[in-house]
Amino acid sequence: MLGVFDSRAESFTRFHDSRFTSHDSLSRIGVQLYTVRNAMRENVERTIEQVARIGYKEVEFAGYFGRTAQQIRALLDANGLTAPSAHSADMTSVRTRFAQVLEDANIVGHKYVLCASLPRMERTVDGFKSLAAQFNQAGEIAAKSGVRFGFHNHDEVFGPLGDTTAYDILLSETDPKLVTMQLDLFWMVKGGKDPLAYFAKYPGRFSSVHVKDMAAGGAMVDVGAGQIPFAKYFAQSKKAGIQHYFVEHDEPADPFASIAASYKHLAALNF
């Protein structure tokens, strides 16, 4: 995945991976469509076309906005896009309609279905352990459909919970073969934790990341306009297990200008 240059032997060894160029930069950049959700509500087809014109090759869904899985797949194909993952597996969906979630995933082409929110009443030590067990069950069911189940974090899972955190409970109590993690770098940093420490402690667990930046005061900003050291994190992609990189901004003033600026920064980023 990442190249290693040995000047003494004057040799270059590269772990082949289509996501990287020979300069250790991202060749396929994705965007979480929540960033352009208002445009998606107005016109899904036009929004997807605009995203593709910016240069994105991958998108991540947070709802299909009234379109069928078949319509979404046709739209992606027409615009040269893939959708490796979707935030379609909240616990209500897992508990009540998971078969449909997985069927849609196979039609659209999602490799991952992710839970991005947890019931507030279950956010206790015992609750998170129970959720981890349910994650394992969901992961086992998803695997039978050729899909991986995973969890997307926000900052609330990094607060102290006894002598640990909710995130550590979920990581330690889930089977790596069944449950993957999508690491939101902004929310981990906002929660006071170091992504590199988690890459070292839980290698290979993080199949994708959300890429959004943080200003000095803690506000969310376009990628490249803040202080998060993405190059340092991405240099550890092989250790972390990162396969996909999704730009996101929760409340951009101009969503398309935001995702264009973020794409431009990431496309030029070397690490």
Short mmCIF file of C-alpha atoms in Angstrom, two decimals:
data_model
loop_
_atom_site.label_atom_id
_atom_site.label_comp_id
_atom_site.label_asym_id
_atom_site.label_seq_id
_atom_site.Cartn_x
_atom_site.Cartn_y
_atom_site.Cartn_z
CA MET A 1 0.00 0.00 0.00
CA LEU A 2 2.65 2.52 1.02
CA GLY A 3 6.02 2.76 -0.69
CA VAL A 4 9.27 2.34 1.24
CA PHE A 5 12.51 3.73 -0.21
CA ASP A 6 15.83 2.31 0.92
CA SER A 7 18.53 4.74 -0.23
CA ARG A 8 21.36 2.39 0.75
CA ALA A 9 20.15 -0.32 -1.56
CA GLU A 10 18.71 2.22 -4.02
CA SER A 11 15.61 0.07 -4.23
CA PHE A 12 11.95 0.95 -4.20
CA THR A 13 9.40 -1.50 -2.88
CA ARG A 14 5.73 -0.79 -3.25
CA PHE A 15 2.73 -2.63 -1.94
CA HIS A 16 0.36 -2.40 -4.90
CA ASP A 17 -2.95 -0.74 -4.20
CA SER A 18 -5.08 1.18 -6.68
CA ARG A 19 -6.04 3.79 -4.08
CA PHE A 20 -2.51 5.22 -4.09
CA THR A 21 -0.28 6.69 -6.78
CA SER A 22 3.48 6.28 -6.83
CA HIS A 23 3.77 9.45 -4.74
CA ASP A 24 1.65 8.15 -1.87
CA SER A 25 -1.40 10.21 -2.64
CA LEU A 26 -5.07 9.33 -2.92
CA SER A 27 -6.20 8.24 -6.36
CA ARG A 28 -9.85 7.63 -5.42
CA ILE A 29 -11.50 10.19 -3.18
CA GLY A 30 -15.04 9.84 -1.88
CA VAL A 31 -17.65 12.14 -0.40
CA GLN A 32 -20.40 11.50 2.15
CA LEU A 33 -23.53 12.82 0.47
CA TYR A 34 -24.90 14.11 3.78
CA THR A 35 -22.77 17.17 2.98
CA VAL A 36 -25.04 17.94 -0.01
CA ARG A 37 -28.25 16.59 1.53
CA ASN A 38 -30.33 19.67 0.69
CA ALA A 39 -29.37 19.39 -2.97
CA MET A 40 -30.15 15.66 -2.82
CA ARG A 41 -33.63 16.46 -1.54
CA GLU A 42 -34.17 18.81 -4.49
CA ASN A 43 -32.71 16.68 -7.27
CA VAL A 44 -30.76 13.47 -6.69
CA GLU A 45 -29.75 13.04 -10.32
CA ARG A 46 -28.38 16.54 -10.77
CA THR A 47 -26.53 16.38 -7.45
CA ILE A 48 -24.78 13.12 -8.32
CA GLU A 49 -23.76 14.57 -11.68
CA GLN A 50 -22.26 17.65 -9.98
CA VAL A 51 -20.34 15.48 -7.50
CA ALA A 52 -18.87 13.43 -10.33
CA ARG A 53 -17.85 16.56 -12.26
CA ILE A 54 -15.80 17.75 -9.29
CA GLY A 55 -13.70 14.61 -9.63
CA TYR A 56 -15.01 12.30 -6.94
CA LYS A 57 -14.95 8.60 -7.78
CA GLU A 58 -16.76 7.29 -4.72
CA VAL A 59 -19.82 8.41 -2.78
CA GLU A 60 -21.33 7.32 0.49
CA PHE A 61 -25.07 7.48 0.96
CA ALA A 62 -27.12 8.60 3.95
CA GLY A 63 -30.49 7.78 2.44
CA TYR A 64 -31.69 7.30 -1.16
CA PHE A 65 -34.11 10.26 -1.12
CA GLY A 66 -37.07 8.40 -2.58
CA ARG A 67 -35.14 6.52 -5.24
CA THR A 68 -35.02 2.75 -5.42
CA ALA A 69 -31.79 0.85 -5.08
CA GLN A 70 -32.03 0.01 -8.79
CA GLN A 71 -32.39 3.69 -9.71
CA ILE A 72 -29.42 4.61 -7.51
CA ARG A 73 -27.24 1.92 -9.11
CA ALA A 74 -28.13 3.10 -12.61
CA LEU A 75 -27.35 6.69 -11.66
CA LEU A 76 -23.96 5.73 -10.26
CA ASP A 77 -23.10 3.70 -13.33
CA ALA A 78 -24.09 6.58 -15.62
CA ASN A 79 -21.72 8.92 -13.79
CA GLY A 80 -18.75 6.59 -13.36
CA LEU A 81 -19.18 6.40 -9.59
CA THR A 82 -19.23 3.64 -7.01
CA ALA A 83 -20.76 3.69 -3.54
CA PRO A 84 -18.64 1.42 -1.33
CA SER A 85 -20.67 2.16 1.78
CA ALA A 86 -23.84 3.63 3.19
CA HIS A 87 -25.07 4.84 6.55
CA SER A 88 -28.06 2.55 6.29
CA ALA A 89 -27.72 0.24 9.29
CA ASP A 90 -28.83 2.19 12.36
CA MET A 91 -29.97 -0.10 15.16
CA THR A 92 -33.64 0.31 14.31
CA SER A 93 -32.93 -0.86 10.76
CA VAL A 94 -30.72 -3.69 12.01
CA ARG A 95 -33.45 -4.87 14.36
CA THR A 96 -36.44 -4.47 12.04
CA ARG A 97 -35.44 -4.45 8.35
CA PHE A 98 -31.86 -5.66 8.01
CA ALA A 99 -32.68 -8.10 5.19
CA GLN A 100 -33.89 -5.18 3.06
CA VAL A 101 -30.81 -3.10 3.93
CA LEU A 102 -28.58 -5.94 2.73
CA GLU A 103 -30.62 -6.54 -0.40
CA ASP A 104 -30.35 -2.85 -1.32
CA ALA A 105 -26.63 -2.91 -0.57
CA ASN A 106 -26.05 -5.70 -3.06
CA ILE A 107 -28.06 -3.91 -5.73
CA VAL A 108 -26.28 -0.57 -5.29
CA GLY A 109 -22.87 -2.14 -4.75
CA HIS A 110 -22.22 -1.25 -1.12
CA LYS A 111 -19.44 -3.31 0.45
CA TYR A 112 -20.19 -1.84 3.87
CA VAL A 113 -23.40 -0.92 5.70
CA LEU A 114 -22.76 1.28 8.69
CA CYS A 115 -24.44 2.18 11.95
CA ALA A 116 -23.86 5.88 12.58
CA SER A 117 -26.02 6.44 15.66
CA LEU A 118 -26.80 4.55 18.84
CA PRO A 119 -29.92 4.63 21.05
CA ARG A 120 -29.38 7.10 23.88
CA MET A 121 -30.97 4.84 26.47
CA GLU A 122 -28.38 2.13 25.72
CA ARG A 123 -25.27 4.28 26.29
CA THR A 124 -24.04 2.57 29.45
CA VAL A 125 -21.22 0.08 30.00
CA ASP A 126 -23.65 -2.83 29.87
CA GLY A 127 -25.52 -1.17 27.02
CA PHE A 128 -22.41 -0.82 24.88
CA LYS A 129 -21.44 -4.44 25.60
CA SER A 130 -24.90 -5.51 24.49
CA LEU A 131 -24.62 -3.36 21.38
CA ALA A 132 -21.25 -4.94 20.60
CA ALA A 133 -22.86 -8.38 20.78
CA GLN A 134 -25.61 -7.19 18.45
CA PHE A 135 -22.94 -5.76 16.12
CA ASN A 136 -21.35 -9.21 15.95
CA GLN A 137 -24.70 -10.77 15.12
CA ALA A 138 -25.36 -8.16 12.43
CA GLY A 139 -21.87 -8.70 11.05
CA GLU A 140 -22.45 -12.44 10.82
CA ILE A 141 -25.73 -11.93 8.98
CA ALA A 142 -24.22 -9.31 6.65
CA ALA A 143 -21.28 -11.57 5.80
CA LYS A 144 -23.68 -14.18 4.46
CA SER A 145 -24.80 -11.55 1.93
CA GLY A 146 -21.26 -10.61 1.01
CA VAL A 147 -21.44 -7.29 2.90
CA ARG A 148 -19.58 -6.02 5.97
CA PHE A 149 -21.31 -4.36 8.91
CA GLY A 150 -19.59 -1.49 10.68
CA PHE A 151 -19.84 1.44 13.06
CA HIS A 152 -19.27 5.15 12.42
CA ASN A 153 -18.32 7.21 15.47
CA HIS A 154 -19.15 10.64 16.76
CA ASP A 155 -17.43 12.29 19.71
CA GLU A 156 -19.74 11.01 22.45
CA VAL A 157 -18.13 7.55 22.38
CA PHE A 158 -14.79 8.96 23.57
CA GLY A 159 -15.87 10.28 26.96
CA PRO A 160 -14.82 8.35 30.08
CA LEU A 161 -17.00 5.37 30.89
CA GLY A 162 -15.62 3.83 34.04
CA ASP A 163 -11.99 3.08 33.28
CA THR A 164 -12.53 2.91 29.52
CA THR A 165 -14.57 4.51 26.74
CA ALA A 166 -17.57 3.35 24.77
CA TYR A 167 -15.43 3.22 21.63
CA ASP A 168 -12.91 0.92 23.28
CA ILE A 169 -15.73 -1.33 24.49
CA LEU A 170 -17.10 -1.58 20.96
CA LEU A 171 -13.65 -2.30 19.52
CA SER A 172 -12.65 -4.85 22.13
CA GLU A 173 -16.00 -6.64 22.30
CA THR A 174 -16.56 -7.01 18.55
CA ASP A 175 -15.02 -9.63 16.29
CA PRO A 176 -12.70 -7.99 13.72
CA LYS A 177 -13.82 -10.60 11.19
CA LEU A 178 -17.43 -9.49 11.56
CA VAL A 179 -17.39 -5.79 12.46
CA THR A 180 -15.38 -2.99 10.89
CA MET A 181 -15.01 0.64 11.92
CA GLN A 182 -15.39 3.83 9.94
CA LEU A 183 -13.30 6.35 11.82
CA ASP A 184 -14.51 9.94 11.73
CA LEU A 185 -11.22 11.73 12.25
CA PHE A 186 -12.83 15.05 13.18
CA TRP A 187 -14.98 13.57 15.93
CA MET A 188 -12.14 11.51 17.35
CA VAL A 189 -9.90 14.56 17.56
CA LYS A 190 -12.83 16.60 18.94
CA GLY A 191 -13.25 13.89 21.56
CA GLY A 192 -9.64 14.35 22.67
CA LYS A 193 -8.24 11.11 21.25
CA ASP A 194 -5.33 10.38 18.93
CA PRO A 195 -6.10 8.41 15.76
CA LEU A 196 -2.52 7.14 15.57
CA ALA A 197 -2.85 5.59 19.02
CA TYR A 198 -5.97 3.74 17.90
CA PHE A 199 -4.30 2.59 14.68
CA ALA A 200 -1.52 1.12 16.83
CA LYS A 201 -3.83 -0.43 19.42
CA TYR A 202 -6.37 -1.82 16.96
CA PRO A 203 -4.50 -2.38 13.67
CA GLY A 204 -6.54 -3.25 10.64
CA ARG A 205 -9.89 -2.35 12.21
CA PHE A 206 -10.59 0.87 10.29
CA SER A 207 -11.76 0.18 6.74
CA SER A 208 -12.64 3.80 5.99
CA VAL A 209 -12.37 7.32 7.36
CA HIS A 210 -14.41 10.48 7.27
CA VAL A 211 -12.21 13.39 6.33
CA LYS A 212 -13.25 16.76 7.67
CA ASP A 213 -11.10 19.47 9.16
CA MET A 214 -11.07 21.45 12.40
CA ALA A 215 -10.22 25.10 12.93
CA ALA A 216 -8.13 26.19 15.91
CA GLY A 217 -11.28 26.96 17.88
CA GLY A 218 -12.82 23.57 17.19
CA ALA A 219 -15.21 24.51 14.39
CA MET A 220 -15.66 22.21 11.40
CA VAL A 221 -14.13 23.63 8.22
CA ASP A 222 -13.31 22.47 4.70
CA VAL A 223 -10.49 19.97 4.37
CA GLY A 224 -7.21 21.87 4.24
CA ALA A 225 -8.57 24.93 6.01
CA GLY A 226 -7.94 23.57 9.49
CA GLN A 227 -5.33 21.91 11.63
CA ILE A 228 -5.94 18.16 11.44
CA PRO A 229 -2.73 16.49 10.15
CA PHE A 230 -4.26 14.25 7.51
CA ALA A 231 -0.94 13.39 5.83
CA LYS A 232 0.40 12.02 9.12
CA TYR A 233 -2.70 9.89 9.59
CA PHE A 234 -2.87 8.66 5.99
CA ALA A 235 0.77 7.59 6.13
CA GLN A 236 -0.47 4.89 8.51
CA SER A 237 -3.27 3.71 6.23
CA LYS A 238 -1.81 0.24 5.80
CA LYS A 239 -1.53 -0.29 9.56
CA ALA A 240 -5.02 1.08 10.15
CA GLY A 241 -6.59 -0.94 7.33
CA ILE A 242 -8.04 2.13 5.58
CA GLN A 243 -9.61 1.36 2.21
CA HIS A 244 -11.78 4.42 1.56
CA TYR A 245 -11.67 8.15 2.30
CA PHE A 246 -14.88 10.19 2.44
CA VAL A 247 -14.94 13.98 2.62
CA GLU A 248 -17.68 15.42 4.81
CA HIS A 249 -18.79 18.74 6.23
CA ASP A 250 -21.90 18.75 8.43
CA GLU A 251 -22.94 22.39 7.95
CA PRO A 252 -21.13 23.98 4.98
CA ALA A 253 -22.11 27.49 3.95
CA ASP A 254 -21.90 26.43 0.29
CA PRO A 255 -21.96 22.63 0.04
CA PHE A 256 -20.62 22.32 -3.51
CA ALA A 257 -17.89 24.90 -2.97
CA SER A 258 -16.99 23.03 0.20
CA ILE A 259 -16.67 19.60 -1.38
CA ALA A 260 -14.78 21.10 -4.34
CA ALA A 261 -12.24 22.78 -2.05
CA SER A 262 -11.85 19.63 0.03
CA TYR A 263 -11.37 17.51 -3.09
CA LYS A 264 -8.72 19.87 -4.43
CA HIS A 265 -6.77 19.71 -1.18
CA LEU A 266 -6.90 15.92 -0.90
CA ALA A 267 -6.04 15.37 -4.57
CA ALA A 268 -2.82 17.35 -4.04
CA LEU A 269 -1.95 15.82 -0.66
CA ASN A 270 1.23 13.73 -0.51
CA PHE A 271 2.16 11.55 2.43
#
